[in-house]
GROMACS .gro file of C-alpha atoms in nm:
model
  273
    1MET     CA    1  12.889  -3.244   9.904
    2ALA     CA    2  12.536  -3.391   9.992
    3ARG     CA    3  12.482  -3.748   9.870
    4ASP     CA    4  12.208  -3.796   9.597
    5PHE     CA    5  11.883  -3.928   9.748
    6ARG     CA    6  11.792  -4.299   9.727
    7PHE     CA    7  11.461  -4.434   9.777
    8GLY     CA    8  11.326  -4.769   9.849
    9PHE     CA    9  10.996  -4.956   9.969
   10GLY     CA   10  10.940  -5.267  10.153
   11LEU     CA   11  10.737  -5.526   9.983
   12HIS     CA   12  10.534  -5.713  10.259
   13ALA     CA   13  10.231  -5.868  10.086
   14ALA     CA   14  10.277  -6.026   9.735
   15ARG     CA   15  10.256  -6.406   9.708
   16ARG     CA   16  10.197  -6.478   9.358
   17LEU     CA   17  10.468  -6.439   9.083
   18SER     CA   18  10.247  -6.189   8.886
   19ALA     CA   19  10.206  -5.982   9.191
   20VAL     CA   20  10.569  -5.967   9.299
   21GLN     CA   21  10.664  -5.874   8.939
   22ASP     CA   22  10.387  -5.605   8.910
   23TRP     CA   23  10.512  -5.457   9.216
   24ALA     CA   24  10.869  -5.459   9.094
   25ARG     CA   25  10.776  -5.288   8.781
   26LYS     CA   26  10.557  -5.040   8.970
   27ALA     CA   27  10.878  -4.955   9.181
   28GLU     CA   28  11.076  -4.867   8.885
   29ASP     CA   29  10.799  -4.663   8.726
   30LEU     CA   30  10.742  -4.463   9.044
   31GLY     CA   31  11.107  -4.384   9.088
   32TYR     CA   32  11.222  -4.600   9.348
   33ASP     CA   33  11.588  -4.723   9.350
   34VAL     CA   34  11.554  -5.026   9.567
   35LEU     CA   35  11.283  -5.293   9.646
   36HIS     CA   36  11.315  -5.455   9.994
   37VAL     CA   37  11.170  -5.764  10.134
   38PRO     CA   38  11.164  -5.820  10.523
   39ASP     CA   39  11.267  -6.149  10.698
   40HIS     CA   40  10.977  -6.253  10.929
   41LEU     CA   41  10.790  -6.567  10.953
   42GLY     CA   42  10.460  -6.542  10.776
   43ALA     CA   43  10.612  -6.280  10.532
   44PRO     CA   44  10.718  -6.356  10.185
   45ALA     CA   45  11.053  -6.546  10.177
   46PRO     CA   46  11.322  -6.295  10.085
   47PHE     CA   47  11.550  -6.471   9.826
   48PRO     CA   48  11.278  -6.626   9.596
   49THR     CA   49  11.095  -6.306   9.615
   50LEU     CA   50  11.371  -6.084   9.510
   51THR     CA   51  11.486  -6.335   9.247
   52ALA     CA   52  11.130  -6.311   9.092
   53ALA     CA   53  11.164  -5.903   9.111
   54ALA     CA   54  11.514  -5.926   8.960
   55ALA     CA   55  11.374  -6.106   8.663
   56ALA     CA   56  11.112  -5.851   8.587
   57THR     CA   57  11.331  -5.541   8.612
   58GLU     CA   58  11.653  -5.395   8.477
   59ARG     CA   59  11.744  -5.085   8.692
   60LEU     CA   60  11.582  -5.167   9.017
   61HIS     CA   61  11.817  -5.263   9.295
   62LEU     CA   62  11.688  -5.558   9.541
   63GLY     CA   63  11.757  -5.565   9.908
   64THR     CA   64  11.666  -5.736  10.232
   65PHE     CA   65  11.553  -5.511  10.525
   66VAL     CA   66  11.662  -5.694  10.704
   67LEU     CA   67  11.766  -6.045  10.733
   68ASN     CA   68  11.771  -6.186  11.083
   69ALA     CA   69  12.137  -6.307  11.110
   70GLY     CA   70  12.056  -6.547  11.373
   71PHE     CA   71  11.853  -6.766  11.109
   72TYR     CA   72  12.155  -6.817  10.902
   73LYS     CA   73  12.494  -6.998  10.883
   74ALA     CA   74  12.741  -6.755  10.723
   75ALA     CA   75  12.848  -6.989  10.444
   76LEU     CA   76  12.504  -7.089  10.341
   77LEU     CA   77  12.382  -6.734  10.362
   78ALA     CA   78  12.693  -6.637  10.126
   79ARG     CA   79  12.596  -6.886   9.879
   80ASP     CA   80  12.232  -6.753   9.839
   81VAL     CA   81  12.374  -6.391   9.823
   82ALA     CA   82  12.632  -6.482   9.571
   83GLU     CA   83  12.350  -6.639   9.353
   84LEU     CA   84  12.096  -6.355   9.374
   85ARG     CA   85  12.386  -6.098   9.315
   86ASP     CA   86  12.465  -6.305   8.988
   87LEU     CA   87  12.099  -6.353   8.877
   88SER     CA   88  12.030  -5.984   8.935
   89ALA     CA   89  12.342  -5.875   8.736
   90GLY     CA   90  12.491  -5.712   9.053
   91ARG     CA   91  12.183  -5.544   9.175
   92PHE     CA   92  12.154  -5.710   9.518
   93GLU     CA   93  12.222  -5.530   9.847
   94LEU     CA   94  12.231  -5.744  10.160
   95GLY     CA   95  12.073  -5.591  10.469
   96LEU     CA   96  12.131  -5.766  10.809
   97GLY     CA   97  12.010  -5.720  11.169
   98ALA     CA   98  12.081  -5.920  11.487
   99GLY     CA   99  11.719  -6.042  11.525
  100TYR     CA  100  11.498  -5.939  11.806
  101VAL     CA  101  11.168  -6.144  11.808
  102ARG     CA  102  11.194  -6.432  12.046
  103GLU     CA  103  10.880  -6.594  11.926
  104GLU     CA  104  11.008  -6.610  11.571
  105PHE     CA  105  11.322  -6.787  11.702
  106GLU     CA  106  11.101  -7.029  11.891
  107ALA     CA  107  10.874  -7.087  11.567
  108ALA     CA  108  11.197  -7.165  11.385
  109GLU     CA  109  11.304  -7.412  11.653
  110ILE     CA  110  11.626  -7.191  11.708
  111PRO     CA  111  11.732  -7.115  12.071
  112PHE     CA  112  11.699  -6.757  12.142
  113PRO     CA  113  12.042  -6.610  12.231
  114THR     CA  114  12.120  -6.328  12.445
  115ALA     CA  115  12.141  -5.981  12.296
  116ARG     CA  116  12.531  -6.009  12.312
  117GLU     CA  117  12.532  -6.354  12.158
  118ARG     CA  118  12.299  -6.214  11.869
  119VAL     CA  119  12.519  -5.934  11.799
  120ASP     CA  120  12.837  -6.160  11.824
  121HIS     CA  121  12.680  -6.388  11.560
  122LEU     CA  122  12.591  -6.083  11.327
  123ARG     CA  123  12.963  -5.986  11.350
  124HIS     CA  124  13.067  -6.336  11.245
  125VAL     CA  125  12.822  -6.332  10.950
  126VAL     CA  126  12.910  -5.971  10.841
  127GLU     CA  127  13.281  -6.063  10.847
  128TYR     CA  128  13.229  -6.393  10.654
  129VAL     CA  129  13.020  -6.237  10.384
  130GLY     CA  130  13.264  -5.928  10.352
  131GLU     CA  131  13.553  -6.154  10.305
  132HIS     CA  132  13.389  -6.383  10.056
  133LEU     CA  133  13.176  -6.143   9.865
  134PRO     CA  134  13.335  -5.790   9.898
  135ASP     CA  135  13.156  -5.657   9.590
  136VAL     CA  136  12.807  -5.688   9.764
  137PRO     CA  137  12.705  -5.382   9.949
  138MET     CA  138  12.593  -5.443  10.315
  139LEU     CA  139  12.335  -5.264  10.512
  140LEU     CA  140  12.332  -5.315  10.884
  141ALA     CA  141  12.035  -5.179  11.089
  142GLY     CA  142  12.014  -5.141  11.466
  143ASN     CA  143  12.056  -4.888  11.732
  144GLY     CA  144  12.280  -5.026  12.013
  145ASP     CA  145  12.655  -4.950  12.049
  146ARG     CA  146  12.779  -5.283  11.962
  147LEU     CA  147  12.570  -5.319  11.657
  148LEU     CA  148  12.646  -4.972  11.537
  149THR     CA  149  13.019  -5.026  11.596
  150ILE     CA  150  13.009  -5.330  11.368
  151ALA     CA  151  12.819  -5.124  11.102
  152ALA     CA  152  13.056  -4.826  11.145
  153GLU     CA  153  13.363  -5.066  11.081
  154ARG     CA  154  13.213  -5.295  10.811
  155ALA     CA  155  12.905  -5.190  10.643
  156ALA     CA  156  12.837  -4.952  10.334
  157ILE     CA  157  12.496  -4.845  10.451
  158ILE     CA  158  12.364  -4.802  10.811
  159GLY     CA  159  12.012  -4.823  10.894
  160LEU     CA  160  11.914  -4.599  11.196
  161THR     CA  161  11.638  -4.788  11.370
  162GLY     CA  162  11.620  -4.595  11.719
  163GLY     CA  163  11.260  -4.514  11.798
  164ASP     CA  164  11.333  -4.233  12.072
  165PRO     CA  165  11.137  -3.922  11.987
  166ALA     CA  166  11.333  -3.600  11.963
  167GLY     CA  167  11.247  -3.320  12.198
  168ALA     CA  168  11.344  -3.097  12.493
  169ASP     CA  169  11.546  -3.393  12.632
  170GLY     CA  170  11.767  -3.415  12.331
  171ASP     CA  171  11.790  -3.547  11.971
  172PRO     CA  172  11.869  -3.923  11.991
  173LEU     CA  173  11.913  -3.935  11.603
  174ALA     CA  174  12.195  -3.701  11.608
  175GLU     CA  175  12.350  -3.868  11.909
  176ARG     CA  176  12.358  -4.188  11.732
  177ILE     CA  177  12.507  -4.052  11.424
  178ALA     CA  178  12.770  -3.877  11.629
  179PHE     CA  179  12.854  -4.223  11.771
  180ILE     CA  180  12.897  -4.370  11.421
  181ARG     CA  181  13.109  -4.064  11.319
  182ASN     CA  182  13.341  -4.121  11.606
  183THR     CA  183  13.362  -4.492  11.562
  184ALA     CA  184  13.390  -4.494  11.189
  185GLY     CA  185  13.670  -4.221  11.173
  186GLN     CA  186  13.778  -4.162  10.820
  187ARG     CA  187  13.512  -4.414  10.680
  188PHE     CA  188  13.227  -4.194  10.798
  189ASP     CA  189  13.213  -3.994  10.464
  190GLU     CA  190  13.184  -4.319  10.278
  191LEU     CA  191  12.890  -4.449  10.467
  192GLU     CA  192  12.528  -4.391  10.333
  193LEU     CA  193  12.286  -4.337  10.636
  194ASN     CA  194  11.933  -4.479  10.597
  195ILE     CA  195  11.601  -4.421  10.790
  196ALA     CA  196  11.310  -4.655  10.751
  197ILE     CA  197  10.963  -4.482  10.753
  198THR     CA  198  10.687  -4.669  10.918
  199ALA     CA  199  10.403  -4.414  10.894
  200MET     CA  200  10.314  -4.138  10.657
  201PRO     CA  201   9.991  -4.001  10.506
  202ILE     CA  202   9.838  -4.184  10.225
  203ASP     CA  203   9.559  -3.930  10.169
  204ASP     CA  204   9.520  -3.549  10.183
  205SER     CA  205   9.462  -3.545  10.552
  206GLY     CA  206   9.819  -3.510  10.621
  207VAL     CA  207   9.782  -3.758  10.914
  208PRO     CA  208   9.987  -4.060  10.936
  209ASP     CA  209   9.841  -4.404  11.022
  210LEU     CA  210  10.061  -4.516  11.323
  211SER     CA  211   9.954  -4.887  11.327
  212ILE     CA  212  10.267  -5.009  11.199
  213THR     CA  213  10.484  -4.796  11.413
  214ARG     CA  214  10.303  -4.884  11.722
  215ARG     CA  215  10.371  -5.250  11.667
  216PHE     CA  216  10.749  -5.164  11.708
  217LEU     CA  217  10.714  -4.896  11.975
  218PRO     CA  218  10.421  -4.997  12.191
  219GLU     CA  219  10.543  -4.805  12.492
  220LEU     CA  220  10.528  -4.446  12.325
  221SER     CA  221  10.216  -4.230  12.302
  222ASP     CA  222  10.093  -4.113  11.982
  223GLU     CA  223  10.225  -3.771  12.050
  224GLN     CA  224  10.568  -3.914  12.113
  225LEU     CA  225  10.533  -4.147  11.800
  226LEU     CA  226  10.478  -3.835  11.576
  227ARG     CA  227  10.821  -3.709  11.697
  228THR     CA  228  11.017  -4.016  11.584
  229PRO     CA  229  11.240  -4.003  11.278
  230GLY     CA  230  11.034  -4.299  11.117
  231VAL     CA  231  10.703  -4.100  11.117
  232LEU     CA  232  10.627  -3.846  10.844
  233SER     CA  233  10.342  -3.601  10.861
  234GLY     CA  234  10.194  -3.315  10.654
  235SER     CA  235  10.149  -3.248  10.275
  236THR     CA  236  10.358  -3.370   9.993
  237ASP     CA  237  10.561  -3.051   9.997
  238GLU     CA  238  10.606  -3.069  10.394
  239ILE     CA  239  10.720  -3.419  10.372
  240ALA     CA  240  10.973  -3.336  10.115
  241GLU     CA  241  11.108  -3.057  10.333
  242THR     CA  242  11.129  -3.298  10.632
  243VAL     CA  243  11.328  -3.549  10.419
  244ARG     CA  244  11.560  -3.256  10.291
  245GLY     CA  245  11.619  -3.180  10.647
  246TYR     CA  246  11.717  -3.543  10.728
  247ARG     CA  247  11.986  -3.489  10.458
  248ASP     CA  248  12.097  -3.126  10.532
  249THR     CA  249  12.096  -3.193  10.926
  250TYR     CA  250  12.201  -3.549  10.969
  251GLY     CA  251  12.336  -3.662  10.628
  252VAL     CA  252  12.067  -3.919  10.595
  253SER     CA  253  12.012  -3.962  10.223
  254TYR     CA  254  11.861  -4.313  10.186
  255ILE     CA  255  11.478  -4.339  10.265
  256ILE     CA  256  11.272  -4.653  10.272
  257VAL     CA  257  10.902  -4.650  10.304
  258GLN     CA  258  10.647  -4.939  10.345
  259GLN     CA  259  10.431  -5.108  10.059
  260PRO     CA  260  10.111  -4.908  10.168
  261HIS     CA  261  10.295  -4.587  10.129
  262ALA     CA  262  10.454  -4.661   9.789
  263GLU     CA  263  10.215  -4.435   9.568
  264ALA     CA  264  10.190  -4.166   9.823
  265PHE     CA  265  10.563  -4.127   9.865
  266ALA     CA  266  10.628  -4.130   9.488
  267LYS     CA  267  10.492  -3.768   9.482
  268VAL     CA  268  10.759  -3.681   9.744
  269ILE     CA  269  11.026  -3.857   9.527
  270ALA     CA  270  10.919  -3.627   9.242
  271GLU     CA  271  10.959  -3.321   9.440
  272LEU     CA  272  11.311  -3.421   9.552
  273ARG     CA  273  11.442  -3.489   9.200
   0.00000   0.00000   0.00000
Protein backbone atom coordinates (compact mmCIF):
# COMPACT_ATOMS: atom_id res chain seq x y z
CA MET A 1 0.00 0.00 0.00
CA ALA A 2 1.15 3.52 -0.76
CA ARG A 3 2.06 5.65 2.23
CA ASP A 4 -0.05 8.64 3.09
CA PHE A 5 1.51 11.89 1.97
CA ARG A 6 3.24 14.16 4.44
CA PHE A 7 4.10 17.77 3.69
CA GLY A 8 6.49 20.23 5.29
CA PHE A 9 8.00 23.60 4.60
CA GLY A 10 11.26 25.21 5.58
CA LEU A 11 11.18 28.41 7.60
CA HIS A 12 14.15 30.55 6.56
CA ALA A 13 13.20 34.11 7.49
CA ALA A 14 11.47 34.72 10.80
CA ARG A 15 13.37 36.39 13.63
CA ARG A 16 10.76 37.75 16.01
CA LEU A 17 8.76 35.50 18.31
CA SER A 18 5.48 36.75 16.82
CA ALA A 19 6.65 35.99 13.26
CA VAL A 20 7.81 32.48 14.12
CA GLN A 21 4.57 31.66 15.89
CA ASP A 22 2.42 33.21 13.18
CA TRP A 23 4.18 31.07 10.57
CA ALA A 24 3.76 27.96 12.72
CA ARG A 25 0.02 28.56 13.09
CA LYS A 26 -0.23 29.28 9.37
CA ALA A 27 1.50 25.97 8.63
CA GLU A 28 -1.17 24.12 10.59
CA ASP A 29 -3.97 26.09 8.94
CA LEU A 30 -2.58 25.43 5.44
CA GLY A 31 -2.45 21.67 6.00
CA TYR A 32 1.28 21.14 6.54
CA ASP A 33 2.46 18.32 8.78
CA VAL A 34 5.96 19.54 9.64
CA LEU A 35 7.70 22.91 10.03
CA HIS A 36 11.43 22.74 9.31
CA VAL A 37 14.32 25.05 10.16
CA PRO A 38 17.67 24.72 8.35
CA ASP A 39 21.11 24.90 9.96
CA HIS A 40 23.16 27.63 8.31
CA LEU A 41 25.03 30.53 9.83
CA GLY A 42 22.96 33.63 9.16
CA ALA A 43 19.67 31.72 9.25
CA PRO A 44 17.42 31.36 12.32
CA ALA A 45 18.91 29.14 15.05
CA PRO A 46 17.08 25.80 14.83
CA PHE A 47 16.37 24.83 18.44
CA PRO A 48 15.05 28.13 19.87
CA THR A 49 13.04 28.78 16.71
CA LEU A 50 11.41 25.35 16.81
CA THR A 51 10.75 25.65 20.55
CA ALA A 52 8.86 28.87 19.88
CA ALA A 53 6.89 27.16 17.11
CA ALA A 54 6.05 24.22 19.37
CA ALA A 55 4.60 26.55 22.00
CA ALA A 56 2.19 28.03 19.46
CA THR A 57 0.88 24.77 17.96
CA GLU A 58 -0.66 21.46 18.98
CA ARG A 59 -0.58 19.17 15.91
CA LEU A 60 2.35 20.42 13.88
CA HIS A 61 5.56 18.41 13.96
CA LEU A 62 8.86 20.28 14.14
CA GLY A 63 12.01 19.25 12.29
CA THR A 64 15.50 20.25 11.25
CA PHE A 65 16.32 20.07 7.56
CA VAL A 66 19.04 19.48 8.21
CA LEU A 67 21.47 19.95 11.06
CA ASN A 68 25.12 19.97 10.04
CA ALA A 69 26.36 17.05 12.16
CA GLY A 70 29.89 18.47 12.03
CA PHE A 71 28.80 21.39 14.22
CA TYR A 72 27.76 19.13 17.12
CA LYS A 73 29.13 16.80 19.75
CA ALA A 74 26.82 13.82 20.00
CA ALA A 75 26.03 14.01 23.73
CA LEU A 76 25.35 17.76 23.66
CA LEU A 77 23.12 17.41 20.61
CA ALA A 78 21.23 14.54 22.26
CA ARG A 79 20.57 16.77 25.29
CA ASP A 80 19.00 19.48 23.11
CA VAL A 81 17.03 16.94 21.07
CA ALA A 82 15.61 15.35 24.23
CA GLU A 83 14.58 18.75 25.57
CA LEU A 84 12.79 19.76 22.38
CA ARG A 85 11.15 16.34 22.15
CA ASP A 86 9.74 16.84 25.64
CA LEU A 87 8.79 20.51 25.20
CA SER A 88 6.92 19.65 21.99
CA ALA A 89 5.18 16.60 23.51
CA GLY A 90 6.99 14.22 21.18
CA ARG A 91 6.55 16.21 17.96
CA PHE A 92 10.23 16.72 17.13
CA GLU A 93 11.91 14.94 14.19
CA LEU A 94 15.70 15.20 13.95
CA GLY A 95 17.10 15.82 10.46
CA LEU A 96 20.85 15.43 9.97
CA GLY A 97 23.36 15.80 7.16
CA ALA A 98 27.13 15.56 6.91
CA GLY A 99 27.70 19.28 6.21
CA TYR A 100 29.22 20.59 3.01
CA VAL A 101 29.82 24.36 3.17
CA ARG A 102 33.52 24.98 3.88
CA GLU A 103 32.94 28.68 4.56
CA GLU A 104 30.51 27.89 7.37
CA PHE A 105 32.98 25.59 9.09
CA GLU A 106 35.59 28.31 8.81
CA ALA A 107 33.21 30.97 10.15
CA ALA A 108 32.41 28.67 13.09
CA GLU A 109 36.16 28.20 13.69
CA ILE A 110 35.85 24.46 13.11
CA PRO A 111 38.38 22.69 10.86
CA PHE A 112 36.77 21.52 7.62
CA PRO A 113 37.11 17.71 7.55
CA THR A 114 37.36 15.57 4.45
CA ALA A 115 34.14 14.13 3.02
CA ARG A 116 34.98 10.75 4.54
CA GLU A 117 35.60 12.29 7.95
CA ARG A 118 32.33 14.24 7.80
CA VAL A 119 30.35 11.09 7.00
CA ASP A 120 32.19 9.14 9.72
CA HIS A 121 31.22 11.81 12.25
CA LEU A 122 27.63 11.73 11.02
CA ARG A 123 27.55 7.98 11.63
CA HIS A 124 28.82 8.49 15.18
CA VAL A 125 26.17 11.12 15.90
CA VAL A 126 23.40 8.98 14.40
CA GLU A 127 24.45 5.92 16.40
CA TYR A 128 24.70 7.89 19.65
CA VAL A 129 21.33 9.60 19.28
CA GLY A 130 19.70 6.38 18.12
CA GLU A 131 20.97 4.56 21.21
CA HIS A 132 20.02 7.25 23.71
CA LEU A 133 16.84 8.60 22.09
CA PRO A 134 15.31 5.73 20.12
CA ASP A 135 11.86 7.36 20.16
CA VAL A 136 12.99 10.40 18.13
CA PRO A 137 12.53 9.84 14.37
CA MET A 138 15.68 10.62 12.39
CA LEU A 139 15.84 11.95 8.85
CA LEU A 140 19.17 11.67 7.05
CA ALA A 141 19.63 13.66 3.87
CA GLY A 142 22.29 13.16 1.23
CA ASN A 143 23.20 11.48 -2.03
CA GLY A 144 26.49 9.57 -1.71
CA ASP A 145 26.76 5.83 -1.18
CA ARG A 146 28.31 6.00 2.29
CA LEU A 147 25.75 8.47 3.66
CA LEU A 148 22.81 6.62 2.11
CA THR A 149 24.14 3.38 3.58
CA ILE A 150 23.95 4.91 7.07
CA ALA A 151 20.47 6.19 6.28
CA ALA A 152 19.30 2.81 5.00
CA GLU A 153 20.58 1.14 8.16
CA ARG A 154 19.60 3.72 10.79
CA ALA A 155 17.12 6.38 9.66
CA ALA A 156 13.34 6.45 9.71
CA ILE A 157 13.25 9.00 6.87
CA ILE A 158 15.66 9.49 3.97
CA GLY A 159 15.98 12.82 2.20
CA LEU A 160 17.03 12.33 -1.43
CA THR A 161 19.11 15.38 -2.27
CA GLY A 162 20.80 14.48 -5.55
CA GLY A 163 20.52 17.17 -8.18
CA ASP A 164 21.21 15.20 -11.35
CA PRO A 165 18.49 15.72 -13.96
CA ALA A 166 16.53 12.82 -15.40
CA GLY A 167 16.84 12.36 -19.16
CA ALA A 168 17.98 10.10 -21.95
CA ASP A 169 21.08 9.12 -19.96
CA GLY A 170 19.05 7.63 -17.13
CA ASP A 171 17.03 8.32 -14.00
CA PRO A 172 19.37 9.26 -11.11
CA LEU A 173 16.53 9.34 -8.57
CA ALA A 174 15.48 5.79 -9.43
CA GLU A 175 19.11 4.67 -9.19
CA ARG A 176 19.54 6.16 -5.72
CA ILE A 177 16.32 4.57 -4.48
CA ALA A 178 17.40 1.20 -5.89
CA PHE A 179 20.67 1.58 -3.95
CA ILE A 180 18.72 2.29 -0.75
CA ARG A 181 16.43 -0.67 -1.37
CA ASN A 182 19.34 -3.04 -1.85
CA THR A 183 21.14 -1.70 1.22
CA ALA A 184 18.14 -1.57 3.53
CA GLY A 185 16.85 -5.05 2.73
CA GLN A 186 13.79 -5.83 4.82
CA ARG A 187 13.91 -2.35 6.40
CA PHE A 188 13.08 -0.69 3.09
CA ASP A 189 9.31 -0.95 3.49
CA GLU A 190 9.57 0.88 6.82
CA LEU A 191 11.42 3.85 5.36
CA GLU A 192 9.77 7.13 4.47
CA LEU A 193 11.33 8.73 1.38
CA ASN A 194 11.55 12.49 1.08
CA ILE A 195 12.29 15.10 -1.57
CA ALA A 196 12.89 18.79 -0.81
CA ILE A 197 11.47 21.14 -3.43
CA THR A 198 13.63 24.20 -4.09
CA ALA A 199 11.63 25.81 -6.92
CA MET A 200 7.98 25.95 -7.96
CA PRO A 201 5.58 28.53 -9.39
CA ILE A 202 4.07 30.94 -6.88
CA ASP A 203 1.76 32.62 -9.41
CA ASP A 204 -0.39 31.56 -12.37
CA SER A 205 2.51 31.47 -14.85
CA GLY A 206 3.42 27.85 -14.18
CA VAL A 207 7.08 28.89 -14.27
CA PRO A 208 9.28 28.28 -11.20
CA ASP A 209 11.78 30.78 -9.85
CA LEU A 210 15.07 28.85 -10.06
CA SER A 211 17.15 31.22 -7.92
CA ILE A 212 17.31 28.93 -4.85
CA THR A 213 18.04 25.85 -6.97
CA ARG A 214 20.85 27.62 -8.82
CA ARG A 215 22.64 28.25 -5.53
CA PHE A 216 22.87 24.51 -4.91
CA LEU A 217 23.46 23.43 -8.52
CA PRO A 218 25.34 26.28 -10.22
CA GLU A 219 26.85 23.98 -12.84
CA LEU A 220 23.49 23.06 -14.43
CA SER A 221 21.64 24.98 -17.16
CA ASP A 222 18.07 26.15 -16.63
CA GLU A 223 16.85 23.34 -18.89
CA GLN A 224 18.68 20.80 -16.72
CA LEU A 225 17.42 22.37 -13.51
CA LEU A 226 13.84 21.99 -14.71
CA ARG A 227 14.42 18.22 -14.99
CA THR A 228 15.67 17.77 -11.44
CA PRO A 229 13.31 16.25 -8.84
CA GLY A 230 13.46 19.35 -6.64
CA VAL A 231 11.87 21.62 -9.25
CA LEU A 232 8.11 21.64 -9.92
CA SER A 233 6.49 23.36 -12.91
CA GLY A 234 2.97 23.89 -14.24
CA SER A 235 -0.48 24.52 -12.80
CA THR A 236 -1.69 23.35 -9.40
CA ASP A 237 -3.28 20.28 -11.03
CA GLU A 238 -0.10 19.49 -12.98
CA ILE A 239 2.08 19.81 -9.89
CA ALA A 240 -0.28 17.58 -7.94
CA GLU A 241 0.03 14.98 -10.71
CA THR A 242 3.83 15.21 -10.56
CA VAL A 243 3.78 14.67 -6.79
CA ARG A 244 1.47 11.68 -7.20
CA GLY A 245 3.98 10.36 -9.70
CA TYR A 246 6.79 10.70 -7.15
CA ARG A 247 4.82 8.42 -4.84
CA ASP A 248 3.51 5.99 -7.46
CA THR A 249 6.80 5.65 -9.36
CA TYR A 250 9.45 6.08 -6.66
CA GLY A 251 7.68 5.61 -3.33
CA VAL A 252 8.43 9.21 -2.29
CA SER A 253 5.59 10.35 -0.04
CA TYR A 254 7.12 13.17 2.01
CA ILE A 255 7.52 16.52 0.26
CA ILE A 256 9.13 19.64 1.74
CA VAL A 257 8.85 23.08 0.11
CA GLN A 258 10.44 26.39 1.05
CA GLN A 259 8.90 29.32 2.90
CA PRO A 260 8.17 31.39 -0.26
CA HIS A 261 6.23 28.41 -1.68
CA ALA A 262 4.08 27.74 1.39
CA GLU A 263 0.82 29.32 0.25
CA ALA A 264 1.07 28.21 -3.38
CA PHE A 265 1.86 24.62 -2.44
CA ALA A 266 -1.04 24.56 0.04
CA LYS A 267 -3.33 24.43 -3.03
CA VAL A 268 -1.46 21.30 -4.15
CA ILE A 269 -1.93 19.76 -0.70
CA ALA A 270 -5.67 20.34 -1.00
CA GLU A 271 -5.67 18.47 -4.33
CA LEU A 272 -3.82 15.51 -2.86
CA ARG A 273 -5.93 15.00 0.26
